[in-house]
Amino acid sequence: MAYKNFFIVLMTGIVHILYIYSTLSSSYQCNSVIRSQFLPIENPRIGIIGTGYVGLVTGACLAECGNTVICTDIDNVKINLLKKNIIPIYEPDLETLVIRNIEQERLLFSNDIEQTIYDADIIFIAVGTPAADNGSVNLNALYQVIDSIGKTIHKHLVIVIKSTVPVGTGARIRTYLENVHNIDPDLFCIVSNPEFLREGSAVHDFLEPDRLVIGIELDTSYDALYMIYKSILTSGVPCIVTNIATAELIKYACNAFLATKLSFINEIANICDATGAQVHTIAYAMGLDHRISPYFLKAGPGYGGCCFPKDTQALVHMARHYQVPMHTVQGAIDTNSTQHKVPVNKLLKIFNGEVNGKVIAILGLAFKANTDDIRCSPSILVIKQLQDLGATITAYDPKAMYTTAQLFPTVRYCSCAYEAVTDADAILIMTEWEEFRHLNLKRIASLVRQPIIIDARNILDSDQVYKHGFIYDGIGLGIIHESV
Ligand code: UDX
């Protein structure tokens, strides 16, 4: 009997090990390095085309990892600023990284895209792929780069698509280069290497990613990418090497899931406001379930930025193209399209539906903290809505006032939160800047015309706010209000 049990345990263990191996090998864990016909390129010459949020961070971080990188862009103004050590975008730690690697001559900038392509062994394409009006993706900038490659290529080139592109784009680029530019199929290989950079922590997210995703064509090499990312890969970062379509869809799946998670908690918050339940506690209880995790469960005025809105629309558009319904993501889009109205409706309820002539101080313009980016920012939608209702707006944001002033010149932009709230009838906190968490509430109470705070990020301590005599509400705090 003992032998029989031993034999059963032994066979179970063997089957388990085989199962793990088969699972890993099918998902191409690139820690088990895959070798193929292309020899790894020692010290490859790397070109980055597109020096926006993604391209500049990619160039600076690849240089920081020991590579020599030339960044180029169609925007000569941007390149000339970078050549003078002037960084055109705000990202924590980026300026230090760029200047250090320029000084060490690992990071260079060029106005000549074609020359950059001509000299490179590997080209990273990091140009914008904005949403088109019908929800699809505008790939014009990408194909301008592909045409430059088609005209310039003269030796083997690894073409790495860093930009977020619809599933199938990598395959279509190969067909385009072969059939339109008559390029020898063996003269290039396409790689999909989507980025998962959050604005405001892009440098961290590049150098310490949760995972690397590398999509390669059948039987080609990822050795070139392995050499480039070696310092990250040898630190133990998981790396998924898969086919190109899978890599392209991983990016959309991640962003769409995160956006859906946010729309879900925002709808729960809206139920809280109708029932007296508290979203903080619900999110905490949800997050204790390891399958849900506590992250990305903060209710707010809706998600913004350049990615979630664009990528959710693109995924729904892709699904429609393949006649595959995508109701979940469409639902997230629909929820988000009205979430920015929640804080405004709270103000309207307090003012009996009338904000005409009221002074509303908006604290926070960027779509989230630690960035100067106002793309799809809920604050922008709220300013438009309040101005249409006749309110006068004062505003303060540590980083995003200049860009906002291009859209809303009649808003009074202030040098600090205290100036913005002076003589205000209400305060609307729209972005979770750290400094707003520590406002001197006693001083604020002495400056406002009416003590009303709508905290669309739930960042204040409601007890402290009440202690200073404010009418206060957030998103999903379950506070039922009477009108003033
Ligand atoms: C996102 C993805 O996180 C990143 O992986 C991808 O590469 C690019 O898009 P980003 O758009 O920079 O990054 O910002 P993120 O931090 O993801 O926030 C997106 C939006 O969700 C912001 O408007 C933010 O305010 C909002 N948000 C985030 C919430 O409302 N609640 C949360 O708990 C987290």
Tab-separated table of N, CA and C in Angstrom, residues 136-281:
chain	number	residue	atom	x	y	z
A	136	SER	N	-11.671	54.940	-34.375
A	136	SER	CA	-10.519	54.137	-34.806
A	136	SER	C	-9.248	54.908	-34.458
A	137	VAL	N	-8.126	54.411	-34.969
A	137	VAL	CA	-6.842	55.013	-34.602
A	137	VAL	C	-6.224	55.657	-35.840
A	138	ASN	N	-5.774	56.891	-35.671
A	138	ASN	CA	-5.140	57.618	-36.772
A	138	ASN	C	-3.670	57.202	-36.845
A	139	LEU	N	-3.296	56.474	-37.880
A	139	LEU	CA	-1.931	55.934	-38.017
A	139	LEU	C	-1.112	56.734	-39.023
A	140	ASN	N	-1.554	57.943	-39.354
A	140	ASN	CA	-0.842	58.724	-40.372
A	140	ASN	C	0.619	58.954	-39.996
A	141	ALA	N	0.846	59.363	-38.741
A	141	ALA	CA	2.233	59.652	-38.323
A	141	ALA	C	3.078	58.385	-38.385
A	142	LEU	N	2.475	57.260	-38.004
A	142	LEU	CA	3.209	55.987	-38.032
A	142	LEU	C	3.618	55.651	-39.458
A	143	TYR	N	2.689	55.792	-40.380
A	143	TYR	CA	3.007	55.414	-41.771
A	143	TYR	C	3.941	56.417	-42.443
A	144	GLN	N	3.970	57.638	-41.925
A	144	GLN	CA	4.997	58.570	-42.439
A	144	GLN	C	6.387	58.033	-42.090
A	145	VAL	N	6.504	57.495	-40.887
A	145	VAL	CA	7.800	56.917	-40.481
A	145	VAL	C	8.095	55.671	-41.305
A	146	ILE	N	7.080	54.840	-41.520
A	146	ILE	CA	7.288	53.616	-42.303
A	146	ILE	C	7.723	53.961	-43.728
A	147	ASP	N	7.142	55.020	-44.295
A	147	ASP	CA	7.562	55.452	-45.640
A	147	ASP	C	9.012	55.922	-45.616
A	148	SER	N	9.402	56.633	-44.559
A	148	SER	CA	10.816	57.057	-44.455
A	148	SER	C	11.734	55.839	-44.385
A	149	ILE	N	11.283	54.816	-43.625
A	149	ILE	CA	12.078	53.575	-43.543
A	149	ILE	C	12.152	52.926	-44.917
A	150	GLY	N	11.009	52.867	-45.605
A	150	GLY	CA	10.973	52.227	-46.928
A	150	GLY	C	11.916	52.891	-47.918
A	151	LYS	N	12.075	54.208	-47.778
A	151	LYS	CA	12.951	54.948	-48.717
A	151	LYS	C	14.418	54.870	-48.301
A	152	THR	N	14.669	54.548	-47.034
A	152	THR	CA	16.028	54.731	-46.488
A	152	THR	C	16.739	53.410	-46.197
A	153	ILE	N	15.984	52.365	-45.890
A	153	ILE	CA	16.594	51.109	-45.416
A	153	ILE	C	17.622	50.591	-46.422
A	154	HIS	N	18.794	50.172	-45.876
A	154	HIS	CA	19.843	49.642	-46.776
A	154	HIS	C	20.587	48.476	-46.133
A	155	LYS	N	20.324	48.217	-44.869
A	155	LYS	CA	20.910	47.071	-44.160
A	155	LYS	C	19.828	46.542	-43.204
A	156	HIS	N	20.129	45.372	-42.569
A	156	HIS	CA	19.075	44.790	-41.733
A	156	HIS	C	18.662	45.758	-40.633
A	157	LEU	N	17.342	45.861	-40.467
A	157	LEU	CA	16.796	46.813	-39.500
A	157	LEU	C	15.728	46.124	-38.653
A	158	VAL	N	15.849	46.292	-37.349
A	158	VAL	CA	14.792	45.835	-36.430
A	158	VAL	C	13.864	47.026	-36.202
A	159	ILE	N	12.599	46.861	-36.599
A	159	ILE	CA	11.621	47.951	-36.485
A	159	ILE	C	10.722	47.675	-35.274
A	160	VAL	N	10.890	48.449	-34.218
A	160	VAL	CA	10.157	48.207	-32.972
A	160	VAL	C	9.003	49.202	-32.873
A	161	ILE	N	7.783	48.677	-32.841
A	161	ILE	CA	6.609	49.550	-32.714
A	161	ILE	C	6.327	49.755	-31.231
A	162	LYS	N	6.636	50.946	-30.749
A	162	LYS	CA	6.403	51.296	-29.340
A	162	LYS	C	5.029	51.958	-29.221
A	163	SER	N	4.605	52.623	-30.268
A	163	SER	CA	3.300	53.306	-30.245
A	163	SER	C	2.186	52.287	-30.061
A	164	THR	N	1.080	52.748	-29.497
A	164	THR	CA	-0.079	51.868	-29.315
A	164	THR	C	-0.829	51.786	-30.635
A	165	VAL	N	-0.896	50.578	-31.189
A	165	VAL	CA	-1.491	50.407	-32.527
A	165	VAL	C	-2.486	49.255	-32.515
A	166	PRO	N	-3.536	49.336	-33.348
A	166	PRO	CA	-4.545	48.275	-33.394
A	166	PRO	C	-3.929	46.924	-33.753
A	167	VAL	N	-4.600	45.868	-33.303
A	167	VAL	CA	-4.132	44.514	-33.592
A	167	VAL	C	-4.068	44.321	-35.106
A	168	GLY	N	-2.945	43.779	-35.558
A	168	GLY	CA	-2.779	43.535	-36.994
A	168	GLY	C	-1.914	44.569	-37.673
A	169	THR	N	-1.594	45.650	-36.963
A	169	THR	CA	-0.792	46.725	-37.593
A	169	THR	C	0.600	46.239	-37.960
A	170	GLY	N	1.229	45.479	-37.068
A	170	GLY	CA	2.572	44.968	-37.364
A	170	GLY	C	2.590	44.147	-38.643
A	171	ALA	N	1.593	43.294	-38.800
A	171	ALA	CA	1.527	42.459	-40.010
A	171	ALA	C	1.313	43.331	-41.240
A	172	ARG	N	0.453	44.360	-41.083
A	172	ARG	CA	0.178	45.236	-42.233
A	172	ARG	C	1.402	46.067	-42.605
A	173	ILE	N	2.212	46.407	-41.618
A	173	ILE	CA	3.451	47.154	-41.910
A	173	ILE	C	4.403	46.287	-42.730
A	174	ARG	N	4.490	45.007	-42.376
A	174	ARG	CA	5.369	44.112	-43.163
A	174	ARG	C	4.888	44.055	-44.618
A	175	THR	N	3.593	43.828	-44.792
A	175	THR	CA	3.032	43.747	-46.153
A	175	THR	C	3.290	45.040	-46.920
A	176	TYR	N	3.113	46.169	-46.229
A	176	TYR	CA	3.304	47.486	-46.853
A	176	TYR	C	4.758	47.674	-47.300
A	177	LEU	N	5.700	47.345	-46.438
A	177	LEU	CA	7.123	47.518	-46.796
A	177	LEU	C	7.515	46.584	-47.945
A	178	GLU	N	6.986	45.354	-47.928
A	178	GLU	CA	7.330	44.392	-48.984
A	178	GLU	C	6.664	44.753	-50.306
A	179	ASN	N	5.380	45.126	-50.242
A	179	ASN	CA	4.627	45.278	-51.503
A	179	ASN	C	4.638	46.694	-52.055
A	180	VAL	N	4.654	47.692	-51.168
A	180	VAL	CA	4.632	49.079	-51.653
A	180	VAL	C	6.055	49.603	-51.848
A	181	HIS	N	6.933	49.275	-50.895
A	181	HIS	CA	8.313	49.769	-51.002
A	181	HIS	C	9.257	48.722	-51.579
A	182	ASN	N	8.701	47.509	-51.888
A	182	ASN	CA	9.523	46.437	-52.507
A	182	ASN	C	10.791	46.144	-51.704
A	183	ILE	N	10.651	46.108	-50.406
A	183	ILE	CA	11.802	45.816	-49.534
A	183	ILE	C	11.933	44.302	-49.399
A	184	ASP	N	13.162	43.809	-49.483
A	184	ASP	CA	13.456	42.388	-49.287
A	184	ASP	C	12.908	41.961	-47.902
A	185	PRO	N	12.054	40.916	-47.865
A	185	PRO	CA	11.453	40.487	-46.574
A	185	PRO	C	12.478	40.188	-45.497
A	186	ASP	N	13.704	39.782	-45.894
A	186	ASP	CA	14.720	39.437	-44.882
A	186	ASP	C	15.547	40.640	-44.453
A	187	LEU	N	15.230	41.811	-45.005
A	187	LEU	CA	16.051	42.989	-44.662
A	187	LEU	C	15.568	43.672	-43.393
A	188	PHE	N	14.403	43.229	-42.876
A	188	PHE	CA	13.894	43.863	-41.654
A	188	PHE	C	13.079	42.862	-40.859
A	189	CYS	N	12.920	43.146	-39.585
A	189	CYS	CA	11.939	42.386	-38.803
A	189	CYS	C	11.145	43.372	-37.952
A	190	ILE	N	9.896	43.012	-37.743
A	190	ILE	CA	8.966	43.866	-36.995
A	190	ILE	C	8.862	43.324	-35.570
A	191	VAL	N	8.896	44.238	-34.615
A	191	VAL	CA	8.723	43.855	-33.198
A	191	VAL	C	7.647	44.765	-32.604
A	192	SER	N	6.762	44.175	-31.827
A	192	SER	CA	5.798	44.983	-31.071
A	192	SER	C	6.275	45.030	-29.621
A	193	ASN	N	6.492	46.236	-29.101
A	193	ASN	CA	7.019	46.396	-27.726
A	193	ASN	C	6.215	47.479	-27.021
A	194	PRO	N	4.946	47.190	-26.718
A	194	PRO	CA	4.067	48.230	-26.154
A	194	PRO	C	4.592	48.762	-24.820
A	195	GLU	N	4.275	50.036	-24.560
A	195	GLU	CA	4.721	50.657	-23.307
A	195	GLU	C	3.550	50.656	-22.323
A	196	PHE	N	3.923	50.657	-21.047
A	196	PHE	CA	2.907	50.707	-19.985
A	196	PHE	C	3.258	51.841	-19.025
A	197	LEU	N	3.617	52.984	-19.643
A	197	LEU	CA	4.112	54.115	-18.850
A	197	LEU	C	2.941	54.965	-18.372
A	198	ARG	N	2.885	55.208	-17.069
A	198	ARG	CA	1.872	56.134	-16.547
A	198	ARG	C	2.472	57.537	-16.541
A	199	GLU	N	1.743	58.514	-17.008
A	199	GLU	CA	2.259	59.879	-16.908
A	199	GLU	C	2.428	60.225	-15.439
A	200	GLY	N	3.518	60.907	-15.170
A	200	GLY	CA	3.816	61.262	-13.783
A	200	GLY	C	4.724	60.249	-13.112
A	201	SER	N	4.854	59.047	-13.696
A	201	SER	CA	5.801	58.041	-13.167
A	201	SER	C	6.403	57.234	-14.311
A	202	ALA	N	6.528	57.880	-15.470
A	202	ALA	CA	6.961	57.173	-16.685
A	202	ALA	C	8.386	56.653	-16.567
A	203	VAL	N	9.283	57.446	-15.978
A	203	VAL	CA	10.678	56.985	-15.851
A	203	VAL	C	10.732	55.749	-14.961
A	204	HIS	N	10.047	55.812	-13.837
A	204	HIS	CA	10.006	54.641	-12.931
A	204	HIS	C	9.433	53.444	-13.659
A	205	ASP	N	8.306	53.651	-14.341
A	205	ASP	CA	7.621	52.538	-15.001
A	205	ASP	C	8.483	51.932	-16.115
A	206	PHE	N	9.362	52.728	-16.725
A	206	PHE	CA	10.226	52.169	-17.778
A	206	PHE	C	11.374	51.358	-17.150
A	207	LEU	N	11.979	51.924	-16.131
A	207	LEU	CA	13.174	51.269	-15.562
A	207	LEU	C	12.813	50.133	-14.609
A	208	GLU	N	11.596	50.203	-14.029
A	208	GLU	CA	11.158	49.121	-13.112
A	208	GLU	C	9.756	48.662	-13.513
A	209	PRO	N	9.615	48.094	-14.720
A	209	PRO	CA	8.279	47.717	-15.220
A	209	PRO	C	7.736	46.485	-14.501
A	210	ASP	N	6.424	46.370	-14.486
A	210	ASP	CA	5.823	45.131	-13.967
A	210	ASP	C	6.196	43.963	-14.866
A	211	ARG	N	6.284	44.220	-16.163
A	211	ARG	CA	6.682	43.185	-17.107
A	211	ARG	C	7.091	43.860	-18.410
A	212	LEU	N	7.846	43.142	-19.225
A	212	LEU	CA	8.121	43.559	-20.600
A	212	LEU	C	7.288	42.678	-21.514
A	213	VAL	N	6.761	43.284	-22.572
A	213	VAL	CA	6.021	42.504	-23.574
A	213	VAL	C	6.722	42.707	-24.903
A	214	ILE	N	7.132	41.598	-25.516
A	214	ILE	CA	7.844	41.678	-26.803
A	214	ILE	C	7.147	40.748	-27.785
A	215	GLY	N	6.562	41.362	-28.825
A	215	GLY	CA	5.908	40.553	-29.864
A	215	GLY	C	6.841	40.435	-31.049
A	216	ILE	N	7.124	39.204	-31.459
A	216	ILE	CA	8.039	39.000	-32.598
A	216	ILE	C	7.353	38.197	-33.688
A	217	GLU	N	7.888	38.338	-34.885
A	217	GLU	CA	7.375	37.552	-36.003
A	217	GLU	C	7.903	36.124	-35.865
A	218	LEU	N	7.204	35.209	-36.496
A	218	LEU	CA	7.573	33.795	-36.414
A	218	LEU	C	9.052	33.605	-36.759
A	219	ASP	N	9.757	32.847	-35.923
A	219	ASP	CA	11.145	32.464	-36.231
A	219	ASP	C	12.086	33.647	-36.365
A	220	THR	N	11.732	34.791	-35.806
A	220	THR	CA	12.771	35.837	-35.877
A	220	THR	C	13.337	36.028	-34.464
A	221	SER	N	14.215	36.960	-34.389
A	221	SER	CA	14.990	37.087	-33.165
A	221	SER	C	14.410	38.129	-32.240
A	222	TYR	N	14.505	37.839	-30.949
A	222	TYR	CA	14.281	38.964	-30.059
A	222	TYR	C	15.604	39.295	-29.391
A	223	ASP	N	16.693	38.650	-29.879
A	223	ASP	CA	18.002	38.887	-29.257
A	223	ASP	C	18.345	40.367	-29.209
A	224	ALA	N	18.012	41.077	-30.299
A	224	ALA	CA	18.364	42.515	-30.331
A	224	ALA	C	17.700	43.217	-29.152
A	225	LEU	N	16.416	42.890	-28.937
A	225	LEU	CA	15.706	43.526	-27.811
A	225	LEU	C	16.302	43.040	-26.500
A	226	TYR	N	16.702	41.754	-26.460
A	226	TYR	CA	17.283	41.226	-25.219
A	226	TYR	C	18.532	42.025	-24.852
A	227	MET	N	19.344	42.326	-25.870
A	227	MET	CA	20.570	43.092	-25.583
A	227	MET	C	20.218	44.461	-25.039
A	228	ILE	N	19.207	45.094	-25.639
A	228	ILE	CA	18.858	46.475	-25.234
A	228	ILE	C	18.318	46.491	-23.819
A	229	TYR	N	17.449	45.515	-23.521
A	229	TYR	CA	16.776	45.505	-22.215
A	229	TYR	C	17.513	44.655	-21.187
A	230	LYS	N	18.749	44.275	-21.497
A	230	LYS	CA	19.449	43.286	-20.660
A	230	LYS	C	19.480	43.684	-19.186
A	231	SER	N	19.778	44.979	-18.948
A	231	SER	CA	19.928	45.379	-17.533
A	231	SER	C	18.584	45.284	-16.811
A	232	ILE	N	17.474	45.474	-17.543
A	232	ILE	CA	16.145	45.346	-16.913
A	232	ILE	C	15.802	43.867	-16.759
A	233	LEU	N	16.066	43.098	-17.807
A	233	LEU	CA	15.701	41.669	-17.776
A	233	LEU	C	16.508	40.919	-16.718
A	234	THR	N	17.800	41.282	-16.599
A	234	THR	CA	18.618	40.536	-15.618
A	234	THR	C	18.269	40.942	-14.182
A	235	SER	N	17.413	41.984	-14.053
A	235	SER	CA	16.990	42.334	-12.681
A	235	SER	C	15.791	41.477	-12.265
A	236	GLY	N	15.353	40.597	-13.190
A	236	GLY	CA	14.273	39.673	-12.827
A	236	GLY	C	12.902	40.098	-13.290
A	237	VAL	N	12.832	41.165	-14.097
A	237	VAL	CA	11.519	41.605	-14.587
A	237	VAL	C	10.954	40.526	-15.513
A	238	PRO	N	9.697	40.098	-15.288
A	238	PRO	CA	9.116	39.087	-16.188
A	238	PRO	C	9.022	39.636	-17.607
A	239	CYS	N	9.248	38.754	-18.574
A	239	CYS	CA	9.197	39.197	-19.965
A	239	CYS	C	8.347	38.188	-20.739
A	240	ILE	N	7.351	38.693	-21.420
A	240	ILE	CA	6.497	37.833	-22.241
A	240	ILE	C	6.903	38.021	-23.696
A	241	VAL	N	7.398	36.972	-24.291
A	241	VAL	CA	7.722	37.008	-25.718
A	241	VAL	C	6.630	36.222	-26.420
A	242	THR	N	5.943	36.883	-27.334
A	242	THR	CA	4.783	36.253	-27.968
A	242	THR	C	4.709	36.723	-29.413
A	243	ASN	N	3.586	36.450	-30.071
A	243	ASN	CA	3.481	36.930	-31.449
A	243	ASN	C	3.025	38.382	-31.440
A	244	ILE	N	3.098	39.020	-32.583
A	244	ILE	CA	2.883	40.464	-32.643
A	244	ILE	C	1.443	40.827	-32.307
A	245	ALA	N	0.486	40.086	-32.842
A	245	ALA	CA	-0.929	40.413	-32.586
A	245	ALA	C	-1.242	40.347	-31.097
A	246	THR	N	-0.666	39.351	-30.430
A	246	THR	CA	-0.920	39.214	-28.989
A	246	THR	C	-0.334	40.393	-28.235
A	247	ALA	N	0.893	40.774	-28.597
A	247	ALA	CA	1.529	41.917	-27.936
A	247	ALA	C	0.714	43.195	-28.156
A	248	GLU	N	0.221	43.375	-29.362
A	248	GLU	CA	-0.581	44.572	-29.664
A	248	GLU	C	-1.862	44.586	-28.836
A	249	LEU	N	-2.497	43.419	-28.679
A	249	LEU	CA	-3.776	43.373	-27.956
A	249	LEU	C	-3.570	43.438	-26.449
A	250	ILE	N	-2.427	42.977	-25.946
A	250	ILE	CA	-2.136	43.064	-24.505
A	250	ILE	C	-2.238	44.518	-24.053
A	251	LYS	N	-1.725	45.430	-24.852
A	251	LYS	CA	-1.735	46.845	-24.475
A	251	LYS	C	-3.171	47.340	-24.306
A	252	TYR	N	-4.008	47.057	-25.302
A	252	TYR	CA	-5.401	47.528	-25.225
A	252	TYR	C	-6.142	46.829	-24.088
A	253	ALA	N	-5.877	45.546	-23.926
A	253	ALA	CA	-6.578	44.799	-22.875
A	253	ALA	C	-6.247	45.389	-21.505
A	254	CYS	N	-4.983	45.728	-21.288
A	254	CYS	CA	-4.577	46.290	-19.988
A	254	CYS	C	-5.257	47.630	-19.749
A	255	ASN	N	-5.165	48.534	-20.708
A	255	ASN	CA	-5.740	49.865	-20.509
A	255	ASN	C	-7.251	49.814	-20.398
A	256	ALA	N	-7.875	48.993	-21.223
A	256	ALA	CA	-9.341	48.921	-21.190
A	256	ALA	C	-9.820	48.308	-19.888
A	257	PHE	N	-9.070	47.335	-19.375
A	257	PHE	CA	-9.473	46.734	-18.093
A	257	PHE	C	-9.336	47.753	-16.962
A	258	LEU	N	-8.238	48.501	-16.952
A	258	LEU	CA	-8.044	49.513	-15.905
A	258	LEU	C	-9.145	50.579	-15.988
A	259	ALA	N	-9.472	50.986	-17.199
A	259	ALA	CA	-10.538	51.986	-17.371
A	259	ALA	C	-11.882	51.426	-16.900
A	260	THR	N	-12.130	50.165	-17.204
A	260	THR	CA	-13.382	49.531	-16.787
A	260	THR	C	-13.451	49.419	-15.266
A	261	LYS	N	-12.301	49.133	-14.669
A	261	LYS	CA	-12.236	49.038	-13.193
A	261	LYS	C	-12.608	50.393	-12.582
A	262	LEU	N	-12.132	51.467	-13.198
A	262	LEU	CA	-12.416	52.808	-12.676
A	262	LEU	C	-13.882	53.167	-12.869
A	263	SER	N	-14.412	52.862	-14.045
A	263	SER	CA	-15.826	53.187	-14.248
A	263	SER	C	-16.700	52.382	-13.309
A	264	PHE	N	-16.265	51.172	-13.005
A	264	PHE	CA	-17.031	50.349	-12.058
A	264	PHE	C	-17.074	51.031	-10.685
A	265	ILE	N	-15.901	51.419	-10.155
A	265	ILE	CA	-15.892	51.998	-8.795
A	265	ILE	C	-16.576	53.362	-8.804
A	266	ASN	N	-16.528	54.064	-9.921
A	266	ASN	CA	-17.246	55.340	-9.985
A	266	ASN	C	-18.757	55.148	-9.945
A	267	GLU	N	-19.224	54.087	-10.580
A	267	GLU	CA	-20.674	53.814	-10.511
A	267	GLU	C	-21.080	53.355	-9.115
A	268	ILE	N	-20.188	52.591	-8.474
A	268	ILE	CA	-20.467	52.192	-7.085
A	268	ILE	C	-20.534	53.456	-6.219
A	269	ALA	N	-19.616	54.390	-6.470
A	269	ALA	CA	-19.601	55.650	-5.709
A	269	ALA	C	-20.901	56.418	-5.899
A	270	ASN	N	-21.398	56.403	-7.120
A	270	ASN	CA	-22.644	57.134	-7.381
A	270	ASN	C	-23.826	56.482	-6.647
A	271	ILE	N	-23.758	55.159	-6.505
A	271	ILE	CA	-24.804	54.480	-5.707
A	271	ILE	C	-24.642	54.874	-4.235
A	272	CYS	N	-23.390	54.979	-3.790
A	272	CYS	CA	-23.123	55.414	-2.409
A	272	CYS	C	-23.754	56.775	-2.143
A	273	ASP	N	-23.615	57.684	-3.082
A	273	ASP	CA	-24.160	59.039	-2.888
A	273	ASP	C	-25.681	59.025	-2.827
A	274	ALA	N	-26.279	57.988	-3.394
A	274	ALA	CA	-27.756	57.920	-3.368
A	274	ALA	C	-28.261	57.161	-2.146
A	275	THR	N	-27.340	56.425	-1.494
A	275	THR	CA	-27.829	55.511	-0.440
A	275	THR	C	-27.192	55.739	0.928
A	276	GLY	N	-26.135	56.588	0.995
A	276	GLY	CA	-25.457	56.786	2.280
A	276	GLY	C	-24.360	55.772	2.533
A	277	ALA	N	-24.119	54.871	1.596
A	277	ALA	CA	-22.982	53.944	1.742
A	277	ALA	C	-21.682	54.716	1.501
A	278	GLN	N	-20.542	54.114	1.840
A	278	GLN	CA	-19.265	54.838	1.723
A	278	GLN	C	-18.308	54.077	0.805
A	279	VAL	N	-17.893	54.746	-0.259
A	279	VAL	CA	-17.098	54.067	-1.295
A	279	VAL	C	-15.700	53.708	-0.801
A	280	HIS	N	-15.136	54.543	0.122
A	280	HIS	CA	-13.800	54.215	0.655
A	280	HIS	C	-13.799	52.811	1.249
A	281	THR	N	-14.812	52.577	2.082
A	281	THR	CA	-14.880	51.286	2.800
A	281	THR	C	-15.138	50.149	1.826
